[in-house]
Amino acid sequence: GAGVSQTPSNKVTEKGKYVELRCDPISGHTALYWYRQSLGQGPEFLIYFQGTGAADDSGLPNDRFFAVRPEGSVSTLKIQRTERGDSAVYLCASSSGPQETQYFGPGTRLLVL
Amino acid sequence: AQSVAQPEDQVNVAEGNPLTVKCTYSVSGNPYLFWYVQYPNRGLQFLLKYITGDNLVKGSYGFEAEFNKSQTSFHLKKPSALVSDSALYFCAVSASGGSGTYKYIFGTGTRLKVLA
């Protein structure tokens, strides 16, 4: 079956611009997670959705970052006024429940110039 | 604070030899522990997990991991390494965020290089 997909695979933008990153989870998975992975580091948690609601957004670095999951399936991570420090790989994962195995997408590589 | 440590940035092993990638954790309560592998320009692929039961967990591609509660470790092992096992390996613990929420805390990763 289809795994987690993320679009775009790569995104280059200029400092100050707005970007949206999309995640399509595995069908039927109620839990969805966003992580950010910087070069040479492990993924860092950003936000967790259970259904349509953000159950835990404690990892969002500041109010420029926002994520939605309006119908409990596809999620969009939104970054306003991008900064060069936002450059990283953004990973999405989904699972069938809060403590079940998470399955990851291939990531979106964001480069802010 | 809940955390995961992978003390080795890189592990080199000759093809055919056994390999071990180390992981230690600090977590309150009973840990849920995971290993993932990441190939270049690819997402993380699940290898195996420990929730409860037998301390030796078997996973994909011939990998296994041993849970040791007294040493708070969850080392990844394989009896005979392949060149194709060369990749970046991450250990993770599922940590409670309160109110029934959970998130992974990852180690910094260990790069495994299997030499032909």
GROMACS .gro file of N, CA and C in nm, chain B residues 15-54:
model
  120
  128GLU      N    1   3.280  -0.623   0.628
  128GLU     CA    2   3.170  -0.706   0.580
  128GLU      C    3   3.183  -0.848   0.633
  129GLY      N    4   3.072  -0.902   0.681
  129GLY     CA    5   3.073  -1.038   0.735
  129GLY      C    6   3.094  -1.043   0.885
  130ASN      N    7   3.144  -0.933   0.941
  130ASN     CA    8   3.164  -0.928   1.087
  130ASN      C    9   3.035  -0.884   1.157
  131PRO      N   10   3.023  -0.917   1.285
  131PRO     CA   11   2.905  -0.868   1.358
  131PRO      C   12   2.915  -0.719   1.384
  132LEU      N   13   2.800  -0.654   1.391
  132LEU     CA   14   2.799  -0.510   1.417
  132LEU      C   15   2.712  -0.480   1.538
  133THR      N   16   2.749  -0.372   1.607
  133THR     CA   17   2.670  -0.320   1.718
  133THR      C   18   2.666  -0.169   1.707
  134VAL      N   19   2.547  -0.113   1.716
  134VAL     CA   20   2.528   0.032   1.722
  134VAL      C   21   2.461   0.061   1.856
  135LYS      N   22   2.525   0.147   1.935
  135LYS     CA   23   2.483   0.164   2.074
  135LYS      C   24   2.378   0.273   2.092
  136CYS      N   25   2.292   0.249   2.192
  136CYS     CA   26   2.189   0.347   2.226
  136CYS      C   27   2.159   0.332   2.374
  137THR      N   28   2.156   0.444   2.446
  137THR     CA   29   2.110   0.445   2.584
  137THR      C   30   1.998   0.548   2.595
  138TYR      N   31   1.915   0.530   2.695
  138TYR     CA   32   1.798   0.616   2.705
  138TYR      C   33   1.774   0.658   2.851
  139SER      N   34   1.698   0.762   2.865
  139SER     CA   35   1.652   0.806   2.995
  139SER      C   36   1.506   0.844   2.979
  140VAL      N   37   1.419   0.770   3.044
  140VAL     CA   38   1.276   0.796   3.029
  140VAL      C   39   1.205   0.754   3.156
  141SER      N   40   1.101   0.825   3.190
  141SER     CA   41   1.021   0.788   3.306
  141SER      C   42   0.920   0.682   3.262
  142GLY      N   43   0.896   0.587   3.346
  142GLY     CA   44   0.801   0.482   3.314
  142GLY      C   45   0.861   0.378   3.222
  143ASN      N   46   0.777   0.295   3.168
  143ASN     CA   47   0.824   0.189   3.078
  143ASN      C   48   0.849   0.245   2.939
  144PRO      N   49   0.968   0.218   2.885
  144PRO     CA   50   1.001   0.280   2.756
  144PRO      C   51   0.948   0.203   2.636
  145TYR      N   52   0.911   0.277   2.535
  145TYR     CA   53   0.888   0.222   2.402
  145TYR      C   54   1.008   0.265   2.319
  146LEU      N   55   1.083   0.171   2.266
  146LEU     CA   56   1.209   0.202   2.200
  146LEU      C   57   1.206   0.157   2.055
  147PHE      N   58   1.271   0.234   1.970
  147PHE     CA   59   1.265   0.210   1.826
  147PHE      C   60   1.402   0.229   1.763
  148TRP      N   61   1.426   0.158   1.653
  148TRP     CA   62   1.539   0.184   1.566
  148TRP      C   63   1.489   0.211   1.425
  149TYR      N   64   1.548   0.315   1.365
  149TYR     CA   65   1.519   0.350   1.227
  149TYR      C   66   1.650   0.360   1.151
  150VAL      N   67   1.642   0.339   1.020
  150VAL     CA   68   1.758   0.355   0.932
  150VAL      C   69   1.724   0.460   0.826
  151GLN      N   70   1.824   0.540   0.793
  151GLN     CA   71   1.804   0.644   0.691
  151GLN      C   72   1.912   0.633   0.585
  152TYR      N   73   1.869   0.608   0.461
  152TYR     CA   74   1.959   0.608   0.348
  152TYR      C   75   1.962   0.747   0.287
  153PRO      N   76   2.066   0.781   0.213
  153PRO     CA   77   2.079   0.916   0.157
  153PRO      C   78   1.955   0.960   0.081
  154ASN      N   79   1.908   1.079   0.111
  154ASN     CA   80   1.793   1.140   0.043
  154ASN      C   81   1.666   1.055   0.055
  155ARG      N   82   1.659   0.979   0.161
  155ARG     CA   83   1.539   0.898   0.185
  155ARG      C   84   1.487   0.929   0.325
  156GLY      N   85   1.361   0.896   0.347
  156GLY     CA   86   1.305   0.911   0.481
  156GLY      C   87   1.353   0.801   0.573
  157LEU      N   88   1.309   0.808   0.695
  157LEU     CA   89   1.348   0.707   0.794
  157LEU      C   90   1.266   0.580   0.772
  158GLN      N   91   1.335   0.468   0.775
  158GLN     CA   92   1.266   0.340   0.761
  158GLN      C   93   1.269   0.266   0.894
  159PHE      N   94   1.153   0.218   0.936
  159PHE     CA   95   1.141   0.146   1.062
  159PHE      C   96   1.213   0.012   1.055
  160LEU      N   97   1.293  -0.018   1.158
  160LEU     CA   98   1.363  -0.146   1.167
  160LEU      C   99   1.300  -0.239   1.270
  161LEU      N  100   1.282  -0.188   1.391
  161LEU     CA  101   1.228  -0.272   1.497
  161LEU      C  102   1.189  -0.186   1.616
  162LYS      N  103   1.116  -0.249   1.709
  162LYS     CA  104   1.074  -0.177   1.828
  162LYS      C  105   1.065  -0.273   1.947
  163TYR      N  106   1.081  -0.215   2.065
  163TYR     CA  107   1.060  -0.287   2.190
  163TYR      C  108   0.949  -0.218   2.267
  164ILE      N  109   0.850  -0.299   2.307
  164ILE     CA  110   0.745  -0.246   2.392
  164ILE      C  111   0.745  -0.319   2.525
  165THR      N  112   0.740  -0.450   2.518
  165THR     CA  113   0.741  -0.532   2.638
  165THR      C  114   0.775  -0.674   2.597
  166GLY      N  115   0.803  -0.760   2.695
  166GLY     CA  116   0.827  -0.899   2.662
  166GLY      C  117   0.973  -0.933   2.648
  167ASP      N  118   1.004  -1.019   2.554
  167ASP     CA  119   1.140  -1.068   2.532
  167ASP      C  120   1.236  -0.953   2.510
   0.00000   0.00000   0.00000
